[in-house]
Short mmCIF file of N, CA and C in Angstrom, two decimals:
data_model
loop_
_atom_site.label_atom_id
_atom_site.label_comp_id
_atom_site.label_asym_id
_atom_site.label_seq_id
_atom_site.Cartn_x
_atom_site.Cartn_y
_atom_site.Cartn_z
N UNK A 1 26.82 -4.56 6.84
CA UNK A 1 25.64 -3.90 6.28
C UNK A 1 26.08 -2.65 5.53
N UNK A 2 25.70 -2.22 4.46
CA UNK A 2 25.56 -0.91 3.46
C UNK A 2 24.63 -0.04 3.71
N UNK A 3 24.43 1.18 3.42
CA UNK A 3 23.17 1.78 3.56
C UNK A 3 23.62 1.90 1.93
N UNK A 4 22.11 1.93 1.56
CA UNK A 4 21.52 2.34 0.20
C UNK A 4 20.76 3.54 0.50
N UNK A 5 21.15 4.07 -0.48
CA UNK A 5 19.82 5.69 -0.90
C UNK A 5 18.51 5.29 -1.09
N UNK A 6 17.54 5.02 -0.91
CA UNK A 6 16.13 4.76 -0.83
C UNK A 6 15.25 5.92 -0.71
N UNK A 7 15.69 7.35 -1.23
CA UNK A 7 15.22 8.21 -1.45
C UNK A 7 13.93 8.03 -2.67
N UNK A 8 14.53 6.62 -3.48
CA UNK A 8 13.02 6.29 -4.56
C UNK A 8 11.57 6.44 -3.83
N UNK A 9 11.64 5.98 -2.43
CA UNK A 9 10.35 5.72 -1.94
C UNK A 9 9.95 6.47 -1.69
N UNK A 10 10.59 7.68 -1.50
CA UNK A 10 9.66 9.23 -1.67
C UNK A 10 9.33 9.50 -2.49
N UNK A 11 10.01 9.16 -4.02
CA UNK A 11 9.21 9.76 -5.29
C UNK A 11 8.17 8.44 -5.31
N UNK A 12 8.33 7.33 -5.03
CA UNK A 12 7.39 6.48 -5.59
C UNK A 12 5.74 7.05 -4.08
N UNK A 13 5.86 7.32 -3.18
CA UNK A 13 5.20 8.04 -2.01
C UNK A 13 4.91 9.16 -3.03
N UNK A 14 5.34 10.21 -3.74
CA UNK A 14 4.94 11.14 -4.32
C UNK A 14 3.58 10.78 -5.04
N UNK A 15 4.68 10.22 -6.20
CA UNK A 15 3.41 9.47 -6.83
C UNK A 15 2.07 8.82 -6.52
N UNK A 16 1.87 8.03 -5.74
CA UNK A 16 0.92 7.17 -5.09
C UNK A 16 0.00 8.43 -4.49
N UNK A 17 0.30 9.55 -3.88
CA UNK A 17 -0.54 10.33 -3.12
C UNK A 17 -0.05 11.86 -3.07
N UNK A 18 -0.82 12.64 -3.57
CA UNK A 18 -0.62 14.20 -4.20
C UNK A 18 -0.10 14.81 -3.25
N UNK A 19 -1.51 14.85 -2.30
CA UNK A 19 -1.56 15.32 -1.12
C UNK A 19 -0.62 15.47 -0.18
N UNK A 20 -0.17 16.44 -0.04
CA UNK A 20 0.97 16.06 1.27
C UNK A 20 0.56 16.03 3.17
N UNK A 21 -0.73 16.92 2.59
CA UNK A 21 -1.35 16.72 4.46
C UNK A 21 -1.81 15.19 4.61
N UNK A 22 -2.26 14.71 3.05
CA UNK A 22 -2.84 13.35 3.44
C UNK A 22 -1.56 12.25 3.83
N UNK A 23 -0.29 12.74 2.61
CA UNK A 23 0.98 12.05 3.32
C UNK A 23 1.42 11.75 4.77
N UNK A 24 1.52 12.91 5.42
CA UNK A 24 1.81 13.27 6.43
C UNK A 24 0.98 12.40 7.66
N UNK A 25 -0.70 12.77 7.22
CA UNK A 25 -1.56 11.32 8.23
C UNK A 25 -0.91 10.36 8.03
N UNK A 26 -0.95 9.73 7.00
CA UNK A 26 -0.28 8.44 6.80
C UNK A 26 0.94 8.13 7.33
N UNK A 27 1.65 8.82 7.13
CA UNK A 27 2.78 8.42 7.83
C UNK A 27 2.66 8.37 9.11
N UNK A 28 2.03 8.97 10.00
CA UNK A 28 1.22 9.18 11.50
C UNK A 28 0.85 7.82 11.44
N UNK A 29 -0.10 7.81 10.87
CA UNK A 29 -0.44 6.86 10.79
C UNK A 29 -0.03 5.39 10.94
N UNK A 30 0.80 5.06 10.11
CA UNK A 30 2.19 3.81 10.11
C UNK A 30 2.86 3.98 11.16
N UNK A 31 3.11 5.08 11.57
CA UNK A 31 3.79 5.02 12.96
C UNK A 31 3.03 4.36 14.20
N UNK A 32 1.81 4.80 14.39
CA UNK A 32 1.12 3.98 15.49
C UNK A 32 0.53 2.70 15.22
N UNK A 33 0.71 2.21 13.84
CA UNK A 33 0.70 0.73 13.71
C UNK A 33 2.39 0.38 13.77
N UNK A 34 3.32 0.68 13.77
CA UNK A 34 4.68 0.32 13.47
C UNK A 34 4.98 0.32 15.60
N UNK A 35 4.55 1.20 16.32
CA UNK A 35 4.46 1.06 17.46
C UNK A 35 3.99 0.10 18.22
N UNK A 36 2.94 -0.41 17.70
CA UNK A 36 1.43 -1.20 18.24
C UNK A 36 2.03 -2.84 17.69
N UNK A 37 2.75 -2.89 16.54
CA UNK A 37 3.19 -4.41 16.08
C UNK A 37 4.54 -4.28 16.00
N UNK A 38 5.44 -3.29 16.65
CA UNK A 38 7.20 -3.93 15.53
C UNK A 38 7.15 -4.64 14.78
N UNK A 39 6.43 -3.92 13.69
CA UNK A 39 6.96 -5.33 12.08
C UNK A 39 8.38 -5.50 11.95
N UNK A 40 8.67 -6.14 11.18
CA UNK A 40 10.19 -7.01 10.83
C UNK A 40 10.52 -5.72 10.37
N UNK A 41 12.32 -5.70 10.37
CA UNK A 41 12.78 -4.48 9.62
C UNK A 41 13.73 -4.82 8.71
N UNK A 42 13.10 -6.13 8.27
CA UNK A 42 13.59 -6.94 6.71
C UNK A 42 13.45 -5.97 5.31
N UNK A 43 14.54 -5.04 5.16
CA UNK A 43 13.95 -4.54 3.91
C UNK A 43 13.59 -5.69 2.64
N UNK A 44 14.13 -6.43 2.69
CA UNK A 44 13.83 -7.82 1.93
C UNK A 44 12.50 -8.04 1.81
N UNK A 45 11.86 -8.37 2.98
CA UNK A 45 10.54 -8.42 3.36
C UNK A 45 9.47 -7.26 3.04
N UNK A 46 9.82 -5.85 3.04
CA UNK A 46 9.06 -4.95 2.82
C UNK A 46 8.88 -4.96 1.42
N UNK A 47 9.95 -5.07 0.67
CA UNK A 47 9.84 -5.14 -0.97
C UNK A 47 9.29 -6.13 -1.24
N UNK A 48 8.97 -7.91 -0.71
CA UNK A 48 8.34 -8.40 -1.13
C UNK A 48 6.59 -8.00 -1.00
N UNK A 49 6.32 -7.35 -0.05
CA UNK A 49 5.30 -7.11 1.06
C UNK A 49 4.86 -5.93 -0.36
N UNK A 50 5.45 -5.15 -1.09
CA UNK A 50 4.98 -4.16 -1.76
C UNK A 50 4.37 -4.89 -3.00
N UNK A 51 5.58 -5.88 -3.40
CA UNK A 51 5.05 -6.58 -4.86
C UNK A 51 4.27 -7.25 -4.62
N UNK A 52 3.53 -7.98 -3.41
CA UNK A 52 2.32 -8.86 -2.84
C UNK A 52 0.92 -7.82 -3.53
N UNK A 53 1.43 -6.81 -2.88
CA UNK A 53 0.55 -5.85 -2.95
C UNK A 53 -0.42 -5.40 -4.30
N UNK A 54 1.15 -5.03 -5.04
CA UNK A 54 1.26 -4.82 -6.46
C UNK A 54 0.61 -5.97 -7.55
N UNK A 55 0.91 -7.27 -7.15
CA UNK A 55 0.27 -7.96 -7.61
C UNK A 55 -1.28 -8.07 -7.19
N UNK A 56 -1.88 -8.19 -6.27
CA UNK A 56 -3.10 -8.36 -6.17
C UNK A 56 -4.11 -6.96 -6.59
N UNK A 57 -3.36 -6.23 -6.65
CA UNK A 57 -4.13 -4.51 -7.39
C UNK A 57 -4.40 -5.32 -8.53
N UNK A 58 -2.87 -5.54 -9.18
CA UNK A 58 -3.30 -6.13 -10.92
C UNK A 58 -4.07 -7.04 -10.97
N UNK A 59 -4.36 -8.42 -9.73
CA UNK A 59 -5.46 -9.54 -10.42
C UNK A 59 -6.66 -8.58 -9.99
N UNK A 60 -6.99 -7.53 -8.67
CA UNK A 60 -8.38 -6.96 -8.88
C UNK A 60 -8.70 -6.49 -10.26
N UNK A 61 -7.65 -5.61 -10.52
CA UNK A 61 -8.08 -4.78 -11.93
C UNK A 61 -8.50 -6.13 -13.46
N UNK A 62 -7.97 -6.45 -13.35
CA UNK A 62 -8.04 -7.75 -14.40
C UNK A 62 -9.20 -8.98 -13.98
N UNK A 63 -9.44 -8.73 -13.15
CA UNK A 63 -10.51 -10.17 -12.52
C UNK A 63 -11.81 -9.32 -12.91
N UNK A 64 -12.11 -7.86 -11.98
CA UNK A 64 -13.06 -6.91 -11.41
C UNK A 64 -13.24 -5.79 -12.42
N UNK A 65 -12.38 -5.60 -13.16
CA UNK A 65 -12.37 -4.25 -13.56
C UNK A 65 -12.08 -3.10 -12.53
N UNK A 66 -12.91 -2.23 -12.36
CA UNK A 66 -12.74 -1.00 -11.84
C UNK A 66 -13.93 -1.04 -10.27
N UNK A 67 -13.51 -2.39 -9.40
CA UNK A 67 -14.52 -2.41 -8.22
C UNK A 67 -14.32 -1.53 -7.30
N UNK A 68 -14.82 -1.94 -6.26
CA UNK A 68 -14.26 -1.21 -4.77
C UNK A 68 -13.26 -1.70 -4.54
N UNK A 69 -13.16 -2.58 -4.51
CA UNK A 69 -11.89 -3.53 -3.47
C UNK A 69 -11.13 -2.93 -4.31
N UNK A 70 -11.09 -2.51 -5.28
CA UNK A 70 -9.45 -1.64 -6.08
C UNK A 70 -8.76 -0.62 -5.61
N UNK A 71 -9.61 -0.06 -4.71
CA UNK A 71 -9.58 0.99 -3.68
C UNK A 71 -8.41 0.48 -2.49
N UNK A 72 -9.18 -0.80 -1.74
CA UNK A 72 -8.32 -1.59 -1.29
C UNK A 72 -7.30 -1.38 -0.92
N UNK A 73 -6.73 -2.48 -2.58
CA UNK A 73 -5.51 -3.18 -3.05
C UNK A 73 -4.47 -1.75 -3.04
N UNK A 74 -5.05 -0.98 -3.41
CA UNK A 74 -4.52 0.35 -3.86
C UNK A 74 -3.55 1.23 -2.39
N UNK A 75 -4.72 0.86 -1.40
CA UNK A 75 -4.06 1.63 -0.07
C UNK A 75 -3.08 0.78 0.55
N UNK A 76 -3.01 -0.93 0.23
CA UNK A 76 -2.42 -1.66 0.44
C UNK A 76 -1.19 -1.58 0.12
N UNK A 77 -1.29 -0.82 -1.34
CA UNK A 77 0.07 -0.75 -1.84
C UNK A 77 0.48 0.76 -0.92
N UNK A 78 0.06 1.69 -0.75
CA UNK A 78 0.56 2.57 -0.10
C UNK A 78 1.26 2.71 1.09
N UNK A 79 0.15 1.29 1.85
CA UNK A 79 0.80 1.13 3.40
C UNK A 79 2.01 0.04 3.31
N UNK A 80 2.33 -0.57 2.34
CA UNK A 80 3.70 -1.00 2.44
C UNK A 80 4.69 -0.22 2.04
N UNK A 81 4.02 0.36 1.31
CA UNK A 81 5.28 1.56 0.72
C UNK A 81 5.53 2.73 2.00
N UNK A 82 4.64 2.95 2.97
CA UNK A 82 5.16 3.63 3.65
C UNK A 82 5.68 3.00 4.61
N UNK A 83 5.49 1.56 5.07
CA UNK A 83 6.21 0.75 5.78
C UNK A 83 7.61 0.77 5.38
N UNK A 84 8.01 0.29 3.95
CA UNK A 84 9.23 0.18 3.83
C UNK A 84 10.07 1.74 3.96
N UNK A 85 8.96 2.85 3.73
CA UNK A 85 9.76 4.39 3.94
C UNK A 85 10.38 4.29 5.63
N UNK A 86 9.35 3.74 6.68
CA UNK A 86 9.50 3.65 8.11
C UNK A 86 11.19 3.32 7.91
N UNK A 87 11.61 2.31 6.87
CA UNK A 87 12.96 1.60 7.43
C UNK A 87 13.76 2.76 7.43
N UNK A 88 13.51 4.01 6.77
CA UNK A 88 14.97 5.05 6.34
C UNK A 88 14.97 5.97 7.88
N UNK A 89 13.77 5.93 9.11
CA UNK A 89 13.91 6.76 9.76
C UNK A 89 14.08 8.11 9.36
N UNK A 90 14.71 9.06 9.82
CA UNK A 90 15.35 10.04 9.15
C UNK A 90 15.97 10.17 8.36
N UNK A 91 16.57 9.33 7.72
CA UNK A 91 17.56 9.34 7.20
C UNK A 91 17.17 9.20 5.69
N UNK A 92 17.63 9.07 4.19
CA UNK A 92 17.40 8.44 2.78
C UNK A 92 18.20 7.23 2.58
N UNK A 93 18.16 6.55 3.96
CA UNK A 93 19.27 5.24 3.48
C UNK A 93 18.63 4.29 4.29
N UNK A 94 18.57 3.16 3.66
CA UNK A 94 18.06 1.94 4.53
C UNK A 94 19.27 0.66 4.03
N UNK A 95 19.75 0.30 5.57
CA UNK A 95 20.72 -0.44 5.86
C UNK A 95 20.70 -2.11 5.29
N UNK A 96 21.52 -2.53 4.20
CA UNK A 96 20.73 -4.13 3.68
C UNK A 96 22.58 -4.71 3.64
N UNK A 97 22.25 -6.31 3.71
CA UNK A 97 23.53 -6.83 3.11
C UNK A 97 23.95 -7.11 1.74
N UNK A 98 22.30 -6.68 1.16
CA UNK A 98 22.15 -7.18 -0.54
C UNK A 98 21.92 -5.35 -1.23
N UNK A 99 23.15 -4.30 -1.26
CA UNK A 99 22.61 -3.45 -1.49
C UNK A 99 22.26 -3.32 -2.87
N UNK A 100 23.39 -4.17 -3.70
CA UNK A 100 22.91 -4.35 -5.34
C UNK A 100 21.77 -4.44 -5.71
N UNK A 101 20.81 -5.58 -5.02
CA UNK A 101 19.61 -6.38 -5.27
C UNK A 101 18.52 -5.20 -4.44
N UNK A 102 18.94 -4.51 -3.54
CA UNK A 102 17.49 -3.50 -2.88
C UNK A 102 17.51 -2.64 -4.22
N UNK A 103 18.85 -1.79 -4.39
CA UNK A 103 18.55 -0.80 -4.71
C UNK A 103 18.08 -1.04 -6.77
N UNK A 104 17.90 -2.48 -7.44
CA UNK A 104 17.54 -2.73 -8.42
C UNK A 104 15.99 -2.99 -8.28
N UNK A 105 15.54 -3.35 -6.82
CA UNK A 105 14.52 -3.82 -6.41
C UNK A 105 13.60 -2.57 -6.51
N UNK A 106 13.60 -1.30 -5.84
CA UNK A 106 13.50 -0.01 -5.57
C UNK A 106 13.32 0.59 -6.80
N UNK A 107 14.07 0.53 -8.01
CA UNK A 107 13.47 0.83 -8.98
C UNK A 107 12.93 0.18 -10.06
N UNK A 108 12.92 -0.88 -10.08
CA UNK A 108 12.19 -2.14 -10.37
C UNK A 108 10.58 -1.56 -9.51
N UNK A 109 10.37 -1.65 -8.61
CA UNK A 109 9.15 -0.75 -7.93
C UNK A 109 8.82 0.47 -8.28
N UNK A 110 9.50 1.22 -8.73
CA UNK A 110 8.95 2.31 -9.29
C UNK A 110 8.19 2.28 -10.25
N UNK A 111 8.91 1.91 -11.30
CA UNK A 111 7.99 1.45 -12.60
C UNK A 111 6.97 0.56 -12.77
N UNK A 112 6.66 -0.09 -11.51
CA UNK A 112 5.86 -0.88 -11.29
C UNK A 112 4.34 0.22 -10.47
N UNK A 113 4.97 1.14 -10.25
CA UNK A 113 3.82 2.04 -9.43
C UNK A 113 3.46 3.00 -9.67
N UNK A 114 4.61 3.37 -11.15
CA UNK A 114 3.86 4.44 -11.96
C UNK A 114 2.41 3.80 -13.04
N UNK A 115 3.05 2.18 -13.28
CA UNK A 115 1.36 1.61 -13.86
C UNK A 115 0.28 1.65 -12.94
N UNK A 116 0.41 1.01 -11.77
CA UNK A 116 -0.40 1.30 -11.11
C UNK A 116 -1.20 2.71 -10.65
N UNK A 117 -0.40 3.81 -10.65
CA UNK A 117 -1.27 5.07 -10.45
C UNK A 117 -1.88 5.10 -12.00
N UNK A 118 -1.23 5.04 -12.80
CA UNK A 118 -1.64 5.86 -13.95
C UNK A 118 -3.06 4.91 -14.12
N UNK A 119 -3.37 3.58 -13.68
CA UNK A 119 -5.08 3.60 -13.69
C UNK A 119 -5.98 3.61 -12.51
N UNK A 120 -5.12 4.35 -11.18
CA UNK A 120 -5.56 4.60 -10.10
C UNK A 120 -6.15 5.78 -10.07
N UNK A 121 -5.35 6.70 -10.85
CA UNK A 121 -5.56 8.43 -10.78
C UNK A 121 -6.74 8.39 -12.15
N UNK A 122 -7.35 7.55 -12.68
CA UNK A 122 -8.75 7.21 -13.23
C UNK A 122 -9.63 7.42 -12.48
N UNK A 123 -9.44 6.70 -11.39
CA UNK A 123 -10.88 6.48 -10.46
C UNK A 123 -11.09 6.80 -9.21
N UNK A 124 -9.73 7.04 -8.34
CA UNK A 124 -9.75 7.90 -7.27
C UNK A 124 -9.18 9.10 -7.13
N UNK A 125 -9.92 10.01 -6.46
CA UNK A 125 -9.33 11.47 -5.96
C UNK A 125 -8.39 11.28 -4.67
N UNK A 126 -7.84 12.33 -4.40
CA UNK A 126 -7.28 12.60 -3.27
C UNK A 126 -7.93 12.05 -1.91
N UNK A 127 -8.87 12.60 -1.71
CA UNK A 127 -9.93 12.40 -0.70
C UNK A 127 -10.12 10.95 -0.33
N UNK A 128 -10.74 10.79 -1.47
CA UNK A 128 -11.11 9.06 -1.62
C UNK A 128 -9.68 8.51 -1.08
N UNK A 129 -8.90 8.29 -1.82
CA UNK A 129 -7.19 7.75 -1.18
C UNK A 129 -7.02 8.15 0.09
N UNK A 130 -7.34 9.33 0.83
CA UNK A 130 -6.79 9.58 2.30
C UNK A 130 -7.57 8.50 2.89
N UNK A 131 -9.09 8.93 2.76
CA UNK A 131 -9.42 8.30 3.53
C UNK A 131 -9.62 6.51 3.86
N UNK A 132 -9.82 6.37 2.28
CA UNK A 132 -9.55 4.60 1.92
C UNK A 132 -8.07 4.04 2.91
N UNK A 133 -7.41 5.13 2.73
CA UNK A 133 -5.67 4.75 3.58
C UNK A 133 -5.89 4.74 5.08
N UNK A 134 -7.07 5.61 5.69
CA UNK A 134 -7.13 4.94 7.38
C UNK A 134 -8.46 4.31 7.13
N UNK A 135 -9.13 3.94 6.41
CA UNK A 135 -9.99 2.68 6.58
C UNK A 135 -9.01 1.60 6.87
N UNK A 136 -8.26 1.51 5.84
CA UNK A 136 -7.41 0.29 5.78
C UNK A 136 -6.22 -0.15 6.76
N UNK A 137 -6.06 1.41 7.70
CA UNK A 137 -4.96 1.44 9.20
C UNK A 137 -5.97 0.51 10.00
N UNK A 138 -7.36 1.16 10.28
CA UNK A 138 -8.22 1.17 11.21
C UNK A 138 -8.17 -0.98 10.90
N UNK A 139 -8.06 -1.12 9.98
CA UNK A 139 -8.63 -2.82 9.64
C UNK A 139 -7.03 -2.87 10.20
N UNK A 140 -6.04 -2.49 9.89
CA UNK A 140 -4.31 -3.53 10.15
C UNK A 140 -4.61 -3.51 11.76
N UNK A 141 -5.04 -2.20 12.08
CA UNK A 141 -4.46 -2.20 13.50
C UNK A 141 -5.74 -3.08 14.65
N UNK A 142 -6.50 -4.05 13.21
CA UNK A 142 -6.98 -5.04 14.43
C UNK A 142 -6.73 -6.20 14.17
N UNK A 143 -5.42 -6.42 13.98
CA UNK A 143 -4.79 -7.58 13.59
C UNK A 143 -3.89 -8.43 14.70
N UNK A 144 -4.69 -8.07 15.95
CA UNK A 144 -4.02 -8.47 17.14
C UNK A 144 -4.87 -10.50 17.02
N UNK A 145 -4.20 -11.35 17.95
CA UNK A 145 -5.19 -12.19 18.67
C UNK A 145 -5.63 -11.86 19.65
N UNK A 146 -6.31 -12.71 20.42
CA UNK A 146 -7.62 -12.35 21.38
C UNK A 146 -6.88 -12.13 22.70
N UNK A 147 -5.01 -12.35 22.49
CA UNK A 147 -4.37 -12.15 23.81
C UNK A 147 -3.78 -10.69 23.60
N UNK A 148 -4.15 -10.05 22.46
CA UNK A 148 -3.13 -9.14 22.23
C UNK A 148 -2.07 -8.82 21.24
N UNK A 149 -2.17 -9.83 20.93
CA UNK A 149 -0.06 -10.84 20.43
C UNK A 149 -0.21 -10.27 19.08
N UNK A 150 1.26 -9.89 18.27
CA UNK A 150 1.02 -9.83 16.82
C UNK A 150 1.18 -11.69 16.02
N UNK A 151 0.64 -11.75 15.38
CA UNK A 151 0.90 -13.12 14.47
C UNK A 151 1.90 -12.67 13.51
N UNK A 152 2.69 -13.70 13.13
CA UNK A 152 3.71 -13.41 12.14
C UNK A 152 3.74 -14.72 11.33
N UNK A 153 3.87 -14.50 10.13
CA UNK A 153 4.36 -15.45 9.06
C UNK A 153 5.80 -15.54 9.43
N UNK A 154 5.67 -16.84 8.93
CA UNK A 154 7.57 -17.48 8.84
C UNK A 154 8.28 -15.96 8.39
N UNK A 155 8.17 -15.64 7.41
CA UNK A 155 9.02 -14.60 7.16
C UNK A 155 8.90 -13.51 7.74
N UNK A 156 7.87 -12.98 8.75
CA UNK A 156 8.16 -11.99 9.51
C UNK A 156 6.85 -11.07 9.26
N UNK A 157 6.20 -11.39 8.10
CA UNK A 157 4.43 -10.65 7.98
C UNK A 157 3.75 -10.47 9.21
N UNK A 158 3.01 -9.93 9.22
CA UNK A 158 2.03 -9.58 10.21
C UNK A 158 0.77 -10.17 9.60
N UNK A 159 0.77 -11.17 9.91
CA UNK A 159 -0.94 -11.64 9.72
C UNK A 159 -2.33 -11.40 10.64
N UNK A 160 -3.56 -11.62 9.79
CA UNK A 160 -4.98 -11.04 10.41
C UNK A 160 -4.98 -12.41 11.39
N UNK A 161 -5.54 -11.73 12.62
CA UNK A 161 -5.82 -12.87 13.58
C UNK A 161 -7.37 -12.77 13.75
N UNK A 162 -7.91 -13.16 14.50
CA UNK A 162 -9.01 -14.01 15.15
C UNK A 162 -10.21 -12.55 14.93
N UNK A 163 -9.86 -11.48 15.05
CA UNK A 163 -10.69 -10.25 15.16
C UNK A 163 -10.54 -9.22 14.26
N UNK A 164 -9.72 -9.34 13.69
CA UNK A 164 -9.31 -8.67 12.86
C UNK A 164 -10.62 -8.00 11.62
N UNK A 165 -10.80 -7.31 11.50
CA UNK A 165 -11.93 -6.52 10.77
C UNK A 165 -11.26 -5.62 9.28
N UNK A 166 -12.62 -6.04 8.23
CA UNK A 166 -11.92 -6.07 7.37
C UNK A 166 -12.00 -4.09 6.90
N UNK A 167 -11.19 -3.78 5.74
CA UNK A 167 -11.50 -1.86 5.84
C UNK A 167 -13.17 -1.52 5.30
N UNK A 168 -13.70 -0.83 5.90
CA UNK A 168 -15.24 -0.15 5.33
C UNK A 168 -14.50 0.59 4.29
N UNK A 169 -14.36 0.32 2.95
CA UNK A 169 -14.32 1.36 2.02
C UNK A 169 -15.57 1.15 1.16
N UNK A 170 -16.47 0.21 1.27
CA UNK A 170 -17.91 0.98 0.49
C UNK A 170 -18.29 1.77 0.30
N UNK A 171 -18.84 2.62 -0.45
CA UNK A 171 -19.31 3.90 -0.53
C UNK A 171 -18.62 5.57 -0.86
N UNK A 172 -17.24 5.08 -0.55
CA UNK A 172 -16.26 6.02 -0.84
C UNK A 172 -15.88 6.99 -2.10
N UNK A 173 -16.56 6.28 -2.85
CA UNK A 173 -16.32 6.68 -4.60
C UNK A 173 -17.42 6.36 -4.97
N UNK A 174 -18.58 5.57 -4.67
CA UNK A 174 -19.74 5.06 -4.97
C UNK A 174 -20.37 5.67 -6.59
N UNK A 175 -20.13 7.43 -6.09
CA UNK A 175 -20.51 7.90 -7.56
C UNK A 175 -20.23 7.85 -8.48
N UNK A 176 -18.64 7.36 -8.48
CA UNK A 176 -17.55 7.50 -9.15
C UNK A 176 -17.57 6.32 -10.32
N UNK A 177 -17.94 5.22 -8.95
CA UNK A 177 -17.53 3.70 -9.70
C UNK A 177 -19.34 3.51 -10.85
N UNK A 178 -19.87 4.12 -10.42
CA UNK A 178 -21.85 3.98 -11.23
C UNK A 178 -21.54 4.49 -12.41
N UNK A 179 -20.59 5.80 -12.34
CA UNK A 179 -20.46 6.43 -13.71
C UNK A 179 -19.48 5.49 -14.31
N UNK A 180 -18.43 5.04 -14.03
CA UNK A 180 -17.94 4.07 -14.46
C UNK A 180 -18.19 2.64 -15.05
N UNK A 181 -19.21 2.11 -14.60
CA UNK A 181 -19.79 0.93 -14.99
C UNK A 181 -21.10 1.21 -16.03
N UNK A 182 -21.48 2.27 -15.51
CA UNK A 182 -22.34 2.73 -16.98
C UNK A 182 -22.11 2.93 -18.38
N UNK A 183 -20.82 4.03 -18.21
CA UNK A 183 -20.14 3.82 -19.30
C UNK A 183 -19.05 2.89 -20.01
N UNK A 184 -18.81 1.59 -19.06
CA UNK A 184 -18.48 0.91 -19.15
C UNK A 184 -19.38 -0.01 -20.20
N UNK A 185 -21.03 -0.06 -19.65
CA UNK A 185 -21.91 -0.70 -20.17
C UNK A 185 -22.04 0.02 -21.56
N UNK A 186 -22.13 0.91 -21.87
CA UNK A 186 -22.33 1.89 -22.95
C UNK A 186 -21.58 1.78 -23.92
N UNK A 187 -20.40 1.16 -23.71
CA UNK A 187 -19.10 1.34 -24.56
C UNK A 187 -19.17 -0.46 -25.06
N UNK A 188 -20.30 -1.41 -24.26
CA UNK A 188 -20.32 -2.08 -24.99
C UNK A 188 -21.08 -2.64 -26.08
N UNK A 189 -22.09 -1.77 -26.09
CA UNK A 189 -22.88 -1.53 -27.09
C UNK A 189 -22.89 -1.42 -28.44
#
């Protein structure tokens, strides 16, 4: 095994969220879901787990325009990104056998998440993002089955089981997204 510098995922963590007290929950945060499930510590897996992510932001934005669920997709991408930060521990290095392929992967992700903010920081504030980010803990961390157990995909995912509840982010931006679709409507005029 190699360690790679994976110090990107702090600037790409920069990016994604201003805030550093809201950082800081979050990362709290991931920790008592990272406690509650031992996810895989496949960095392989986390980078795919980000571009899953990354991709379904882009079909909301392109399907939906500017909905709620963009909100979502959005914290989705955050909580893998701080999942895969979990792998460095203390440290700016996360341990792979493919360090060529992480560390092309890593910034290959970056540029992939500076598009994504730059039409995120459109429509959500700070606020909105903290809190959309433990709506969306509060939904992972009921991703138990009815014995308890985590579910896992072949590759090591954490899948929704039997109870699992989906995030309340309705209403969160509500004002945000009306002025948006108005002038959305306006502009097609």
């Amino acid at each position: 095994m190699t360690k790679v510098n994976a110090s990107v995922l702090m600037d790409i963590f920069n990016e994604l969220v201003l805030d550093t007290d809201a950082q800081d929950l979050m990362l709290k945060q991931f920790s008592e879901f990272n406690s509650k499930f031992e996810p895989n510590a496949d960095p392989d897996l986390w980078v795919t787990l980000v571009k899953e992510e990354i991709y379904e932001f882009m079909d909301e934005l392109l399907t939906f325009g500017f909905s709620t669920n963009l909100l979502k997709e959005y914290c989705d991408i955050i909580y893998t990104i701080v999942g895969t930060i979990s792998l460095m521990g203390d440290t700016k290095f996360i341990e792979t056998d493919k360090p060529e392929k992480l560390q092309l992967e890593l910034w290959s992700l970056k540029a992939q998440i500076k598009e994504v903010t730059n039409v995120a920081w459109l429509v959500f504030t700070n606020d909105v993002i903290s809190r959309g980010f433990t709506a969306v803990h509060t939904s992972n961390m009921s991703k138990l089955d009815d014995n308890g157990n985590t579910i896992r995909r072949e590759d090591g995912k954490i899948m929704k089981g039997p109870n699992y509840i989906e995030a309340d982010i309705q209403g969160l931006f509500a004002v945000k997204m009306h002025f948006l679709n108005t002038l959305k409507e306006e502009l097609r005029v």
